[in-house]
Amino acid sequence: MNVWIAIGVTAAACYLVKLAGLLVPAGVLERPLVQRLAALLPVALLAALTAQQTFSAGDALVLDARAAGLAAAAIALVMRAPFLVVVAAAVAVTAGVRALGG
């Protein structure tokens, strides 16, 4: 039953956040600072999530095949590769390092 309560609370919270976004006056959304934050915040959150998923295992800090895959993706991005090539490079390097490691 606790799971259904959590799902209900999460759904209600998502609805209220969406409603709050619709109630914000247009003048606030047109401010340069708000526009800049709206552009940069998702990138920062995604980068933090990627780093947390790559370099942690439980409570420990780890450096394993995922880090090699992330490095390969970063190199592909610097070379301005298409998105699918970036993902493929990360997957191939991660799988290769895992295969070599055991």
mmCIF file with all atom_site columns, N, CA and C in Angstrom, residues 34-86:
data_model
loop_
_atom_site.group_PDB
_atom_site.id
_atom_site.type_symbol
_atom_site.label_atom_id
_atom_site.label_alt_id
_atom_site.label_comp_id
_atom_site.label_asym_id
_atom_site.label_entity_id
_atom_site.label_seq_id
_atom_site.pdbx_PDB_ins_code
_atom_site.Cartn_x
_atom_site.Cartn_y
_atom_site.Cartn_z
_atom_site.occupancy
_atom_site.B_iso_or_equiv
_atom_site.pdbx_formal_charge
_atom_site.auth_seq_id
_atom_site.auth_comp_id
_atom_site.auth_asym_id
_atom_site.auth_atom_id
_atom_site.pdbx_PDB_model_num
ATOM 1   N N  . VAL A 1 34 ? 16.445 34.248 -16.022 1.00 0.00 ? 34 VAL A N  1
ATOM 2   C CA . VAL A 1 34 ? 15.566 33.077 -16.010 1.00 0.00 ? 34 VAL A CA 1
ATOM 3   C C  . VAL A 1 34 ? 15.759 32.254 -17.276 1.00 0.00 ? 34 VAL A C  1
ATOM 4   N N  . GLN A 1 35 ? 15.898 32.906 -18.406 1.00 0.00 ? 35 GLN A N  1
ATOM 5   C CA . GLN A 1 35 ? 16.114 32.178 -19.655 1.00 0.00 ? 35 GLN A CA 1
ATOM 6   C C  . GLN A 1 35 ? 17.457 31.443 -19.642 1.00 0.00 ? 35 GLN A C  1
ATOM 7   N N  . ARG A 1 36 ? 18.475 32.099 -19.086 1.00 0.00 ? 36 ARG A N  1
ATOM 8   C CA . ARG A 1 36 ? 19.788 31.457 -19.016 1.00 0.00 ? 36 ARG A CA 1
ATOM 9   C C  . ARG A 1 36 ? 19.761 30.263 -18.076 1.00 0.00 ? 36 ARG A C  1
ATOM 10  N N  . LEU A 1 37 ? 19.098 30.419 -16.921 1.00 0.00 ? 37 LEU A N  1
ATOM 11  C CA . LEU A 1 37 ? 18.976 29.298 -15.988 1.00 0.00 ? 37 LEU A CA 1
ATOM 12  C C  . LEU A 1 37 ? 18.179 28.152 -16.601 1.00 0.00 ? 37 LEU A C  1
ATOM 13  N N  . ALA A 1 38 ? 17.129 28.463 -17.328 1.00 0.00 ? 38 ALA A N  1
ATOM 14  C CA . ALA A 1 38 ? 16.309 27.430 -17.962 1.00 0.00 ? 38 ALA A CA 1
ATOM 15  C C  . ALA A 1 38 ? 17.106 26.676 -19.026 1.00 0.00 ? 38 ALA A C  1
ATOM 16  N N  . ALA A 1 39 ? 18.065 27.344 -19.639 1.00 0.00 ? 39 ALA A N  1
ATOM 17  C CA . ALA A 1 39 ? 18.892 26.687 -20.656 1.00 0.00 ? 39 ALA A CA 1
ATOM 18  C C  . ALA A 1 39 ? 20.008 25.846 -20.035 1.00 0.00 ? 39 ALA A C  1
ATOM 19  N N  . LEU A 1 40 ? 20.575 26.309 -18.924 1.00 0.00 ? 40 LEU A N  1
ATOM 20  C CA . LEU A 1 40 ? 21.745 25.643 -18.350 1.00 0.00 ? 40 LEU A CA 1
ATOM 21  C C  . LEU A 1 40 ? 21.412 24.609 -17.272 1.00 0.00 ? 40 LEU A C  1
ATOM 22  N N  . LEU A 1 41 ? 20.314 24.764 -16.577 1.00 0.00 ? 41 LEU A N  1
ATOM 23  C CA . LEU A 1 41 ? 19.989 23.861 -15.479 1.00 0.00 ? 41 LEU A CA 1
ATOM 24  C C  . LEU A 1 41 ? 19.799 22.411 -15.918 1.00 0.00 ? 41 LEU A C  1
ATOM 25  N N  . PRO A 1 42 ? 19.084 22.130 -17.002 1.00 0.00 ? 42 PRO A N  1
ATOM 26  C CA . PRO A 1 42 ? 18.964 20.722 -17.418 1.00 0.00 ? 42 PRO A CA 1
ATOM 27  C C  . PRO A 1 42 ? 20.307 20.086 -17.773 1.00 0.00 ? 42 PRO A C  1
ATOM 28  N N  . VAL A 1 43 ? 21.202 20.859 -18.372 1.00 0.00 ? 43 VAL A N  1
ATOM 29  C CA . VAL A 1 43 ? 22.524 20.340 -18.725 1.00 0.00 ? 43 VAL A CA 1
ATOM 30  C C  . VAL A 1 43 ? 23.303 20.004 -17.453 1.00 0.00 ? 43 VAL A C  1
ATOM 31  N N  . ALA A 1 44 ? 23.250 20.892 -16.477 1.00 0.00 ? 44 ALA A N  1
ATOM 32  C CA . ALA A 1 44 ? 23.968 20.647 -15.222 1.00 0.00 ? 44 ALA A CA 1
ATOM 33  C C  . ALA A 1 44 ? 23.400 19.444 -14.491 1.00 0.00 ? 44 ALA A C  1
ATOM 34  N N  . LEU A 1 45 ? 22.083 19.306 -14.462 1.00 0.00 ? 45 LEU A N  1
ATOM 35  C CA . LEU A 1 45 ? 21.468 18.160 -13.793 1.00 0.00 ? 45 LEU A CA 1
ATOM 36  C C  . LEU A 1 45 ? 21.809 16.850 -14.501 1.00 0.00 ? 45 LEU A C  1
ATOM 37  N N  . LEU A 1 46 ? 21.807 16.855 -15.819 1.00 0.00 ? 46 LEU A N  1
ATOM 38  C CA . LEU A 1 46 ? 22.156 15.650 -16.567 1.00 0.00 ? 46 LEU A CA 1
ATOM 39  C C  . LEU A 1 46 ? 23.626 15.287 -16.366 1.00 0.00 ? 46 LEU A C  1
ATOM 40  N N  . ALA A 1 47 ? 24.495 16.280 -16.327 1.00 0.00 ? 47 ALA A N  1
ATOM 41  C CA . ALA A 1 47 ? 25.913 16.022 -16.086 1.00 0.00 ? 47 ALA A CA 1
ATOM 42  C C  . ALA A 1 47 ? 26.131 15.445 -14.689 1.00 0.00 ? 47 ALA A C  1
ATOM 43  N N  . ALA A 1 48 ? 25.428 15.978 -13.703 1.00 0.00 ? 48 ALA A N  1
ATOM 44  C CA . ALA A 1 48 ? 25.547 15.456 -12.339 1.00 0.00 ? 48 ALA A CA 1
ATOM 45  C C  . ALA A 1 48 ? 25.033 14.024 -12.248 1.00 0.00 ? 48 ALA A C  1
ATOM 46  N N  . LEU A 1 49 ? 23.922 13.742 -12.901 1.00 0.00 ? 49 LEU A N  1
ATOM 47  C CA . LEU A 1 49 ? 23.383 12.386 -12.902 1.00 0.00 ? 49 LEU A CA 1
ATOM 48  C C  . LEU A 1 49 ? 24.338 11.422 -13.593 1.00 0.00 ? 49 LEU A C  1
ATOM 49  N N  . THR A 1 50 ? 24.912 11.843 -14.704 1.00 0.00 ? 50 THR A N  1
ATOM 50  C CA . THR A 1 50 ? 25.871 10.997 -15.426 1.00 0.00 ? 50 THR A CA 1
ATOM 51  C C  . THR A 1 50 ? 27.095 10.716 -14.560 1.00 0.00 ? 50 THR A C  1
ATOM 52  N N  . ALA A 1 51 ? 27.616 11.730 -13.906 1.00 0.00 ? 51 ALA A N  1
ATOM 53  C CA . ALA A 1 51 ? 28.789 11.545 -13.047 1.00 0.00 ? 51 ALA A CA 1
ATOM 54  C C  . ALA A 1 51 ? 28.462 10.628 -11.874 1.00 0.00 ? 51 ALA A C  1
ATOM 55  N N  . GLN A 1 52 ? 27.307 10.801 -11.279 1.00 0.00 ? 52 GLN A N  1
ATOM 56  C CA . GLN A 1 52 ? 26.924 9.967  -10.136 1.00 0.00 ? 52 GLN A CA 1
ATOM 57  C C  . GLN A 1 52 ? 26.756 8.512  -10.558 1.00 0.00 ? 52 GLN A C  1
ATOM 58  N N  . GLN A 1 53 ? 26.150 8.271  -11.706 1.00 0.00 ? 53 GLN A N  1
ATOM 59  C CA . GLN A 1 53 ? 25.943 6.910  -12.176 1.00 0.00 ? 53 GLN A CA 1
ATOM 60  C C  . GLN A 1 53 ? 27.249 6.267  -12.660 1.00 0.00 ? 53 GLN A C  1
ATOM 61  N N  . THR A 1 54 ? 28.185 7.079  -13.119 1.00 0.00 ? 54 THR A N  1
ATOM 62  C CA . THR A 1 54 ? 29.439 6.551  -13.658 1.00 0.00 ? 54 THR A CA 1
ATOM 63  C C  . THR A 1 54 ? 30.454 6.242  -12.567 1.00 0.00 ? 54 THR A C  1
ATOM 64  N N  . PHE A 1 55 ? 30.556 7.095  -11.584 1.00 0.00 ? 55 PHE A N  1
ATOM 65  C CA . PHE A 1 55 ? 31.642 6.987  -10.621 1.00 0.00 ? 55 PHE A CA 1
ATOM 66  C C  . PHE A 1 55 ? 31.223 6.496  -9.240  1.00 0.00 ? 55 PHE A C  1
ATOM 67  N N  . SER A 1 56 ? 30.020 5.931  -9.101  1.00 0.00 ? 56 SER A N  1
ATOM 68  C CA . SER A 1 56 ? 29.621 5.432  -7.792  1.00 0.00 ? 56 SER A CA 1
ATOM 69  C C  . SER A 1 56 ? 29.030 4.037  -7.901  1.00 0.00 ? 56 SER A C  1
ATOM 70  N N  . ALA A 1 57 ? 29.230 3.291  -6.843  1.00 0.00 ? 57 ALA A N  1
ATOM 71  C CA . ALA A 1 57 ? 28.621 1.972  -6.686  1.00 0.00 ? 57 ALA A CA 1
ATOM 72  C C  . ALA A 1 57 ? 28.239 1.857  -5.222  1.00 0.00 ? 57 ALA A C  1
ATOM 73  N N  . GLY A 1 58 ? 26.976 2.067  -4.944  1.00 0.00 ? 58 GLY A N  1
ATOM 74  C CA . GLY A 1 58 ? 26.544 2.099  -3.545  1.00 0.00 ? 58 GLY A CA 1
ATOM 75  C C  . GLY A 1 58 ? 27.076 3.359  -2.888  1.00 0.00 ? 58 GLY A C  1
ATOM 76  N N  . ASP A 1 59 ? 27.872 3.173  -1.839  1.00 0.00 ? 59 ASP A N  1
ATOM 77  C CA . ASP A 1 59 ? 28.455 4.311  -1.128  1.00 0.00 ? 59 ASP A CA 1
ATOM 78  C C  . ASP A 1 59 ? 29.914 4.557  -1.514  1.00 0.00 ? 59 ASP A C  1
ATOM 79  N N  . ALA A 1 60 ? 30.424 3.783  -2.460  1.00 0.00 ? 60 ALA A N  1
ATOM 80  C CA . ALA A 1 60 ? 31.842 3.872  -2.799  1.00 0.00 ? 60 ALA A CA 1
ATOM 81  C C  . ALA A 1 60 ? 32.056 4.630  -4.106  1.00 0.00 ? 60 ALA A C  1
ATOM 82  N N  . LEU A 1 61 ? 33.210 5.252  -4.187  1.00 0.00 ? 61 LEU A N  1
ATOM 83  C CA . LEU A 1 61 ? 33.651 5.920  -5.410  1.00 0.00 ? 61 LEU A CA 1
ATOM 84  C C  . LEU A 1 61 ? 34.452 4.904  -6.216  1.00 0.00 ? 61 LEU A C  1
ATOM 85  N N  . VAL A 1 62 ? 34.062 4.676  -7.467  1.00 0.00 ? 62 VAL A N  1
ATOM 86  C CA . VAL A 1 62 ? 34.722 3.641  -8.273  1.00 0.00 ? 62 VAL A CA 1
ATOM 87  C C  . VAL A 1 62 ? 35.193 4.222  -9.603  1.00 0.00 ? 62 VAL A C  1
ATOM 88  N N  . LEU A 1 63 ? 36.189 3.559  -10.157 1.00 0.00 ? 63 LEU A N  1
ATOM 89  C CA . LEU A 1 63 ? 36.705 3.906  -11.482 1.00 0.00 ? 63 LEU A CA 1
ATOM 90  C C  . LEU A 1 63 ? 36.777 2.591  -12.258 1.00 0.00 ? 63 LEU A C  1
ATOM 91  N N  . ASP A 1 64 ? 35.781 2.360  -13.125 1.00 0.00 ? 64 ASP A N  1
ATOM 92  C CA . ASP A 1 64 ? 35.708 1.091  -13.835 1.00 0.00 ? 64 ASP A CA 1
ATOM 93  C C  . ASP A 1 64 ? 35.425 1.327  -15.315 1.00 0.00 ? 64 ASP A C  1
ATOM 94  N N  . ALA A 1 65 ? 34.854 0.340  -15.978 1.00 0.00 ? 65 ALA A N  1
ATOM 95  C CA . ALA A 1 65 ? 34.611 0.403  -17.421 1.00 0.00 ? 65 ALA A CA 1
ATOM 96  C C  . ALA A 1 65 ? 33.675 1.550  -17.801 1.00 0.00 ? 65 ALA A C  1
ATOM 97  N N  . ARG A 1 66 ? 32.784 1.913  -16.889 1.00 0.00 ? 66 ARG A N  1
ATOM 98  C CA . ARG A 1 66 ? 31.871 3.022  -17.197 1.00 0.00 ? 66 ARG A CA 1
ATOM 99  C C  . ARG A 1 66 ? 32.619 4.326  -17.414 1.00 0.00 ? 66 ARG A C  1
ATOM 100 N N  . ALA A 1 67 ? 33.681 4.524  -16.654 1.00 0.00 ? 67 ALA A N  1
ATOM 101 C CA . ALA A 1 67 ? 34.486 5.742  -16.815 1.00 0.00 ? 67 ALA A CA 1
ATOM 102 C C  . ALA A 1 67 ? 35.165 5.764  -18.181 1.00 0.00 ? 67 ALA A C  1
ATOM 103 N N  . ALA A 1 68 ? 35.630 4.609  -18.636 1.00 0.00 ? 68 ALA A N  1
ATOM 104 C CA . ALA A 1 68 ? 36.244 4.534  -19.965 1.00 0.00 ? 68 ALA A CA 1
ATOM 105 C C  . ALA A 1 68 ? 35.212 4.848  -21.047 1.00 0.00 ? 68 ALA A C  1
ATOM 106 N N  . GLY A 1 69 ? 34.013 4.343  -20.889 1.00 0.00 ? 69 GLY A N  1
ATOM 107 C CA . GLY A 1 69 ? 32.946 4.640  -21.843 1.00 0.00 ? 69 GLY A CA 1
ATOM 108 C C  . GLY A 1 69 ? 32.597 6.118  -21.856 1.00 0.00 ? 69 GLY A C  1
ATOM 109 N N  . LEU A 1 70 ? 32.564 6.729  -20.676 1.00 0.00 ? 70 LEU A N  1
ATOM 110 C CA . LEU A 1 70 ? 32.292 8.161  -20.596 1.00 0.00 ? 70 LEU A CA 1
ATOM 111 C C  . LEU A 1 70 ? 33.399 8.961  -21.268 1.00 0.00 ? 70 LEU A C  1
ATOM 112 N N  . ALA A 1 71 ? 34.634 8.536  -21.077 1.00 0.00 ? 71 ALA A N  1
ATOM 113 C CA . ALA A 1 71 ? 35.759 9.222  -21.731 1.00 0.00 ? 71 ALA A CA 1
ATOM 114 C C  . ALA A 1 71 ? 35.659 9.097  -23.244 1.00 0.00 ? 71 ALA A C  1
ATOM 115 N N  . ALA A 1 72 ? 35.277 7.920  -23.724 1.00 0.00 ? 72 ALA A N  1
ATOM 116 C CA . ALA A 1 72 ? 35.109 7.732  -25.167 1.00 0.00 ? 72 ALA A CA 1
ATOM 117 C C  . ALA A 1 72 ? 33.995 8.623  -25.708 1.00 0.00 ? 72 ALA A C  1
ATOM 118 N N  . ALA A 1 73 ? 32.916 8.737  -24.963 1.00 0.00 ? 73 ALA A N  1
ATOM 119 C CA . ALA A 1 73 ? 31.821 9.620  -25.386 1.00 0.00 ? 73 ALA A CA 1
ATOM 120 C C  . ALA A 1 73 ? 32.281 11.069 -25.415 1.00 0.00 ? 73 ALA A C  1
ATOM 121 N N  . ALA A 1 74 ? 33.053 11.468 -24.417 1.00 0.00 ? 74 ALA A N  1
ATOM 122 C CA . ALA A 1 74 ? 33.550 12.850 -24.379 1.00 0.00 ? 74 ALA A CA 1
ATOM 123 C C  . ALA A 1 74 ? 34.457 13.138 -25.576 1.00 0.00 ? 74 ALA A C  1
ATOM 124 N N  . ILE A 1 75 ? 35.315 12.184 -25.908 1.00 0.00 ? 75 ILE A N  1
ATOM 125 C CA . ILE A 1 75 ? 36.196 12.362 -27.068 1.00 0.00 ? 75 ILE A CA 1
ATOM 126 C C  . ILE A 1 75 ? 35.373 12.463 -28.353 1.00 0.00 ? 75 ILE A C  1
ATOM 127 N N  . ALA A 1 76 ? 34.365 11.620 -28.471 1.00 0.00 ? 76 ALA A N  1
ATOM 128 C CA . ALA A 1 76 ? 33.503 11.680 -29.655 1.00 0.00 ? 76 ALA A CA 1
ATOM 129 C C  . ALA A 1 76 ? 32.766 13.015 -29.731 1.00 0.00 ? 76 ALA A C  1
ATOM 130 N N  . LEU A 1 77 ? 32.350 13.544 -28.586 1.00 0.00 ? 77 LEU A N  1
ATOM 131 C CA . LEU A 1 77 ? 31.682 14.853 -28.582 1.00 0.00 ? 77 LEU A CA 1
ATOM 132 C C  . LEU A 1 77 ? 32.630 15.967 -28.999 1.00 0.00 ? 77 LEU A C  1
ATOM 133 N N  . VAL A 1 78 ? 33.870 15.902 -28.521 1.00 0.00 ? 78 VAL A N  1
ATOM 134 C CA . VAL A 1 78 ? 34.868 16.915 -28.898 1.00 0.00 ? 78 VAL A CA 1
ATOM 135 C C  . VAL A 1 78 ? 35.119 16.875 -30.400 1.00 0.00 ? 78 VAL A C  1
ATOM 136 N N  . MET A 1 79 ? 35.051 15.665 -30.972 1.00 0.00 ? 79 MET A N  1
ATOM 137 C CA . MET A 1 79 ? 35.242 15.511 -32.416 1.00 0.00 ? 79 MET A CA 1
ATOM 138 C C  . MET A 1 79 ? 33.967 15.834 -33.199 1.00 0.00 ? 79 MET A C  1
ATOM 139 N N  . ARG A 1 80 ? 32.922 16.277 -32.492 1.00 0.00 ? 80 ARG A N  1
ATOM 140 C CA . ARG A 1 80 ? 31.637 16.663 -33.088 1.00 0.00 ? 80 ARG A CA 1
ATOM 141 C C  . ARG A 1 80 ? 30.979 15.512 -33.844 1.00 0.00 ? 80 ARG A C  1
ATOM 142 N N  . ALA A 1 81 ? 31.047 14.338 -33.260 1.00 0.00 ? 81 ALA A N  1
ATOM 143 C CA . ALA A 1 81 ? 30.400 13.173 -33.861 1.00 0.00 ? 81 ALA A CA 1
ATOM 144 C C  . ALA A 1 81 ? 28.889 13.255 -33.650 1.00 0.00 ? 81 ALA A C  1
ATOM 145 N N  . PRO A 1 82 ? 28.105 12.640 -34.516 1.00 0.00 ? 82 PRO A N  1
ATOM 146 C CA . PRO A 1 82 ? 26.657 12.601 -34.309 1.00 0.00 ? 82 PRO A CA 1
ATOM 147 C C  . PRO A 1 82 ? 26.314 11.842 -33.022 1.00 0.00 ? 82 PRO A C  1
ATOM 148 N N  . PHE A 1 83 ? 25.133 12.107 -32.498 1.00 0.00 ? 83 PHE A N  1
ATOM 149 C CA . PHE A 1 83 ? 24.725 11.548 -31.210 1.00 0.00 ? 83 PHE A CA 1
ATOM 150 C C  . PHE A 1 83 ? 24.808 10.025 -31.195 1.00 0.00 ? 83 PHE A C  1
ATOM 151 N N  . LEU A 1 84 ? 24.314 9.382  -32.229 1.00 0.00 ? 84 LEU A N  1
ATOM 152 C CA . LEU A 1 84 ? 24.342 7.917  -32.252 1.00 0.00 ? 84 LEU A CA 1
ATOM 153 C C  . LEU A 1 84 ? 25.764 7.374  -32.263 1.00 0.00 ? 84 LEU A C  1
ATOM 154 N N  . VAL A 1 85 ? 26.676 8.075  -32.889 1.00 0.00 ? 85 VAL A N  1
ATOM 155 C CA . VAL A 1 85 ? 28.083 7.663  -32.887 1.00 0.00 ? 85 VAL A CA 1
ATOM 156 C C  . VAL A 1 85 ? 28.669 7.819  -31.482 1.00 0.00 ? 85 VAL A C  1
ATOM 157 N N  . VAL A 1 86 ? 28.299 8.879  -30.801 1.00 0.00 ? 86 VAL A N  1
ATOM 158 C CA . VAL A 1 86 ? 28.759 9.099  -29.425 1.00 0.00 ? 86 VAL A CA 1
ATOM 159 C C  . VAL A 1 86 ? 28.298 7.946  -28.540 1.00 0.00 ? 86 VAL A C  1
#
